[in-house]
mmCIF file of C-alpha atoms in Angstrom:
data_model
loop_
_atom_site.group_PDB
_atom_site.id
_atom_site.type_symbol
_atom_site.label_atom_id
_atom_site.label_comp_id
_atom_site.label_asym_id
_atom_site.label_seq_id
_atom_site.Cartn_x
_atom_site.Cartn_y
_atom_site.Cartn_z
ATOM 1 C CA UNK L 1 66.304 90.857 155.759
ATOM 2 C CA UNK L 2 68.043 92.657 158.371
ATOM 3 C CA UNK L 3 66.143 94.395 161.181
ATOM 4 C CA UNK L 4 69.049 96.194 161.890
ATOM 5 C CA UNK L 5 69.068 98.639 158.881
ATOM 6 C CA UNK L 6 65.241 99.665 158.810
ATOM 7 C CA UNK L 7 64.954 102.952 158.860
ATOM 8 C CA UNK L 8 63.874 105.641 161.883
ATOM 9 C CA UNK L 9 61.113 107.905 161.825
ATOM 10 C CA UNK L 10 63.718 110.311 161.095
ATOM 11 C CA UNK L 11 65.286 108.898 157.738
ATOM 12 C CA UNK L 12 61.759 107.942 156.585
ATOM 13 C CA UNK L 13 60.702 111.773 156.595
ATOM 14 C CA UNK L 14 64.220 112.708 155.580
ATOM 15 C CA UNK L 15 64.239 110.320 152.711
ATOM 16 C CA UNK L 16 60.297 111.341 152.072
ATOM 17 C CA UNK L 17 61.452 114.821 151.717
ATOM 18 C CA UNK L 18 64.666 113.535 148.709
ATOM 19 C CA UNK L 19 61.865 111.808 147.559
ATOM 20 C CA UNK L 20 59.395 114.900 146.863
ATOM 21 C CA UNK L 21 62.263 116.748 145.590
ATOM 22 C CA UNK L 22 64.792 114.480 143.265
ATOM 23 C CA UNK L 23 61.299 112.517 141.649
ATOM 24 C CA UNK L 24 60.773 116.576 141.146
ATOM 25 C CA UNK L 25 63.689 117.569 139.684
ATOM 26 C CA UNK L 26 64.244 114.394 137.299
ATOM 27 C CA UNK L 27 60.803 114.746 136.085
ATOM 28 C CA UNK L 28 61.181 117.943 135.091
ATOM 29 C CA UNK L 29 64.165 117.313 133.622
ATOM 30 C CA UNK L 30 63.128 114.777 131.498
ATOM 31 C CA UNK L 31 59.954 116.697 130.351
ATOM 32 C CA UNK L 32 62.075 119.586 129.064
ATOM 33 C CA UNK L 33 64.802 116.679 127.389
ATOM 34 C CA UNK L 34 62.242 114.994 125.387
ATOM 35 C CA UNK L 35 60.399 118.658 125.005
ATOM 36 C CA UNK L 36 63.993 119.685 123.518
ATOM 37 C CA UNK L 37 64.147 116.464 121.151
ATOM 38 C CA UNK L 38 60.350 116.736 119.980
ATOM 39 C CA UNK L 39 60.702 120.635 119.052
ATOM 40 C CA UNK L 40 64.271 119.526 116.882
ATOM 41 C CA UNK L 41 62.573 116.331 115.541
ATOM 42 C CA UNK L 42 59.275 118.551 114.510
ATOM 43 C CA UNK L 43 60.726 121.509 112.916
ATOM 44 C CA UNK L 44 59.739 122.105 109.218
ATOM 45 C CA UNK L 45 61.469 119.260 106.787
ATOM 46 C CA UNK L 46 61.540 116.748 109.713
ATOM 47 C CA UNK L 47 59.589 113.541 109.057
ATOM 48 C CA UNK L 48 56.709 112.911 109.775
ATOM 49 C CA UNK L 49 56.540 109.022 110.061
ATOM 50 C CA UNK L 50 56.859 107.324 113.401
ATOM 51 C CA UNK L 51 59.968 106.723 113.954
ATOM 52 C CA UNK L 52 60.893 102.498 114.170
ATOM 53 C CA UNK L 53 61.264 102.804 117.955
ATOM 54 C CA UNK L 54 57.387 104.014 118.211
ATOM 55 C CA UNK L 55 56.955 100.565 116.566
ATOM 56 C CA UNK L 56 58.087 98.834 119.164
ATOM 57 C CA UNK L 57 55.050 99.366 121.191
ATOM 58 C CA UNK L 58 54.893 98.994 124.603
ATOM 59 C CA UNK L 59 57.116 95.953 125.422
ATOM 60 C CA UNK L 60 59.660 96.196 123.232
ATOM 61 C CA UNK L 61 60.167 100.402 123.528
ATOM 62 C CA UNK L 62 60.515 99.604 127.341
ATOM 63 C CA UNK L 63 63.367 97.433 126.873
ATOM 64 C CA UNK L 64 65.049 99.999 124.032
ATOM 65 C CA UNK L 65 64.185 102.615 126.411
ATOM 66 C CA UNK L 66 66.042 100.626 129.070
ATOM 67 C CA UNK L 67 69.017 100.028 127.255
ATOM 68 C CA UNK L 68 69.122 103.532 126.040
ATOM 69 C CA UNK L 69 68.487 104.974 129.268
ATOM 70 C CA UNK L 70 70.955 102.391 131.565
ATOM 71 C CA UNK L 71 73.566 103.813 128.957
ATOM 72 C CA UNK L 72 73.574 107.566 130.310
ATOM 73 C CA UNK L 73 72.807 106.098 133.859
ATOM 74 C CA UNK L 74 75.882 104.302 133.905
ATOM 75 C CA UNK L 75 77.840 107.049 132.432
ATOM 76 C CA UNK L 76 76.700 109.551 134.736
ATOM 77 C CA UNK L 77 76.912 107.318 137.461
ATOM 78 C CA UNK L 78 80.445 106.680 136.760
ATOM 79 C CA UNK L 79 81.365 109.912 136.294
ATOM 80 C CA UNK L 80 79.831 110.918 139.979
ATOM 81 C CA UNK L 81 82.039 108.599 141.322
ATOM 82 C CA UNK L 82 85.410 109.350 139.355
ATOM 83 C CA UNK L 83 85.151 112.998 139.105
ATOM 84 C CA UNK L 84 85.319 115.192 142.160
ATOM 85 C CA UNK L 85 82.548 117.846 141.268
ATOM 86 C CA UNK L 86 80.092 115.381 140.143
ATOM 87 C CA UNK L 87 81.062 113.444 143.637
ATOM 88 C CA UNK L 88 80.114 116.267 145.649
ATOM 89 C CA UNK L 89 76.412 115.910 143.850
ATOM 90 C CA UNK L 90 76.418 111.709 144.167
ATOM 91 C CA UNK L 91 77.654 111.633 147.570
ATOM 92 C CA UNK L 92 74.425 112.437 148.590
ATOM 93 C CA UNK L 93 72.887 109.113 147.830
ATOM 94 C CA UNK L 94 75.853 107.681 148.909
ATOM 95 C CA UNK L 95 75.263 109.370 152.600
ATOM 96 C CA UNK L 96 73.075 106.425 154.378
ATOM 97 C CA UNK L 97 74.395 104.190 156.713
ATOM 98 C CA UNK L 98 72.235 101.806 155.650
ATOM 99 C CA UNK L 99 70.046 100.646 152.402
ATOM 100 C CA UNK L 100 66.520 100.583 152.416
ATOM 101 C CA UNK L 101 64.148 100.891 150.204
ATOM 102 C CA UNK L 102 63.434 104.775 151.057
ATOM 103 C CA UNK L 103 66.434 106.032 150.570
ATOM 104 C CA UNK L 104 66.321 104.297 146.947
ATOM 105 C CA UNK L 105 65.207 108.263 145.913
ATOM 106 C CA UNK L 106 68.036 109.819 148.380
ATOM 107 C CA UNK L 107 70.083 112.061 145.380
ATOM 108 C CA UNK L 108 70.672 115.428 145.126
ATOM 109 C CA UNK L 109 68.366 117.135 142.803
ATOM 110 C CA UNK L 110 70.663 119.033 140.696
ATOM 111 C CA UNK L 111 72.058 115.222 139.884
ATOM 112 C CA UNK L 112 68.428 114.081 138.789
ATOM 113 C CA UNK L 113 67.710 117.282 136.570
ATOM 114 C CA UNK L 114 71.186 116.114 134.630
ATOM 115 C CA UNK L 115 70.164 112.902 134.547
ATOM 116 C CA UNK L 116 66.462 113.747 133.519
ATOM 117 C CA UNK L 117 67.393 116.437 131.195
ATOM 118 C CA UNK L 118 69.761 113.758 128.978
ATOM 119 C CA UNK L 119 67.260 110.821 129.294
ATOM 120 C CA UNK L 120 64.473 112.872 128.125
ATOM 121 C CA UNK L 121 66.466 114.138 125.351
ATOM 122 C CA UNK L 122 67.440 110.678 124.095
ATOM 123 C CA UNK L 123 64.437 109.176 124.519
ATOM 124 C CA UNK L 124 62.870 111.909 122.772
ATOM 125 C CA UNK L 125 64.989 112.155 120.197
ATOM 126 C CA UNK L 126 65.196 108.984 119.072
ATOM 127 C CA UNK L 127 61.196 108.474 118.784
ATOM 128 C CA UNK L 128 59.563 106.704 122.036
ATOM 129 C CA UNK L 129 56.059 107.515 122.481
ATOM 130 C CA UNK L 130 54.544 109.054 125.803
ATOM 131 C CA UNK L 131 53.016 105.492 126.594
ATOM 132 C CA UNK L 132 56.531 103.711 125.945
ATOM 133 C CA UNK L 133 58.498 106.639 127.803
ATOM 134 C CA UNK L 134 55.845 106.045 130.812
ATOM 135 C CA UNK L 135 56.397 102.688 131.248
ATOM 136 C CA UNK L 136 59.970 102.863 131.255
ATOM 137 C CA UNK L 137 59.719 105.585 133.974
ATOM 138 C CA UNK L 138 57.876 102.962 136.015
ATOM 139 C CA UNK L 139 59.981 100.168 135.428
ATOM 140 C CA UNK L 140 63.341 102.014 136.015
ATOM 141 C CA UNK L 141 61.817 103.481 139.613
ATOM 142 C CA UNK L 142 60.931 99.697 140.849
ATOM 143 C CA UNK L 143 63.986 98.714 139.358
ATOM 144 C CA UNK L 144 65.599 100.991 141.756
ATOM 145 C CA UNK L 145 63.626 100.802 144.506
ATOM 146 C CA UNK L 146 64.160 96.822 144.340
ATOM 147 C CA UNK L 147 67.791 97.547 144.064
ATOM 148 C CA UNK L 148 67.441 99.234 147.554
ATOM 149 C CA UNK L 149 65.297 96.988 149.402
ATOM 150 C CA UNK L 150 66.160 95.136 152.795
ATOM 151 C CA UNK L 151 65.384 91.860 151.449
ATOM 152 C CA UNK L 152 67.361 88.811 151.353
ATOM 153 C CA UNK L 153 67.414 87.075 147.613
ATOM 154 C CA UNK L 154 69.198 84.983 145.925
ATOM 155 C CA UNK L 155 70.131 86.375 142.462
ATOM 156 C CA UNK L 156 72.677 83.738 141.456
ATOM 157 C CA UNK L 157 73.434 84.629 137.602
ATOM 158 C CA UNK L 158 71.528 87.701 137.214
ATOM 159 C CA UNK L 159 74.047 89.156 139.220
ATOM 160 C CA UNK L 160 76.067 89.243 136.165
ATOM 161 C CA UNK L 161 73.139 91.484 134.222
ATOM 162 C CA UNK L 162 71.400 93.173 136.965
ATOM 163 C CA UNK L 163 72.793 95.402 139.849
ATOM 164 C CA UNK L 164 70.447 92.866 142.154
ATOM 165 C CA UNK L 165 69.768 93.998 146.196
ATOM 166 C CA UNK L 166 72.514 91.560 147.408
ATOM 167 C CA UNK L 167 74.989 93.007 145.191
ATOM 168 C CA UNK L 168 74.372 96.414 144.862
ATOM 169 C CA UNK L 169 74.824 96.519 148.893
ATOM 170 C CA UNK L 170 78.247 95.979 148.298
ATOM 171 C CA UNK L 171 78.096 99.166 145.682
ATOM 172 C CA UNK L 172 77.118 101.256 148.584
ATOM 173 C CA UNK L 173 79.445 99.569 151.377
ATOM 174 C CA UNK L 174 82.258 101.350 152.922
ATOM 175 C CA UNK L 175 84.453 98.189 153.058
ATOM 176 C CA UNK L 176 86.433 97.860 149.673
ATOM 177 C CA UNK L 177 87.914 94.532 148.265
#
């Protein structure tokens, strides 16, 4: 869309490297989260019946898991830009000069494993199967790699549901309204 913000050799191995180690960290985080939640919801006197969300199957746990997840996104996300110490952690994807679809991954690890850690956890504990929590882990990363992308599209009302490319550039900008 505009020539001007693809990235240099230098940001795409910079932004490679936030890449290896933020996908890391949140990962990880969310593998001990929904470890957490399965050890609580398996413990002796728990029930055994799948829960309702691991009814859902596939299509409908990914938009549950969506939902669920965009909740402690946006909180967290909220709180790293209103709260100075969590700032200090968000800046970092914040730190481009431009947005491009590699730097969709730019966040500081520490950030992720938070992030990961809670997501896992809710997921977990409220019953979404490996399959379901999978596919949401896909969908969220091209979610937010689309969010990121040079491209020029016209969004018209999902703008009002989705945080779209056109108008999350204006999330990142430096020029405030």
């Amino acid at each position: 869309f505009n020539p001007e913000w693809n990235p240099t050799a230098e940001e795409v191995r910079t932004d490679g490297e936030f890449f290896l180690t933020s996908t890391t960290a949140a990962l990880s985080g969310q593998a001990f989260g929904a470890a957490l939640a399965h050890g609580i919801r398996s413990r002796p006197g728990a029930s055994s019946r799948t829960p309702p969300i691991g009814r859902l199957g596939i299509a409908g746990g990914v938009v549950a898991s969506l939902l669920t997840s965009d909740l402690i996104h946006y909180s967290l996300h909220r709180l790293g830009h209103e709260w100075g110490p969590a700032w200090k952690f968000h800046s970092v994807h914040h730190s481009p000069a431009r947005l491009h679809i590699f730097n969709a991954t730019r966040f500081h690890p520490v950030e992720q494993a938070v992030e990961g850690v809670l997501e896992g956890f809710a997921l977990g504990a409220v019953g979404f199967d490996s399959a379901q929590h999978l596919t949401h882990s896909t969908a969220r990363a091209t979610y937010g790699q689309l969010q990121h992308s040079n491209i020029d599209v016209d969004s018209g009302p999902l703008d009002h549901l989705f945080a779209t490319p056109d108008l999350h550039r204006w999330h990142h900008s430096e020029i405030y309204a």
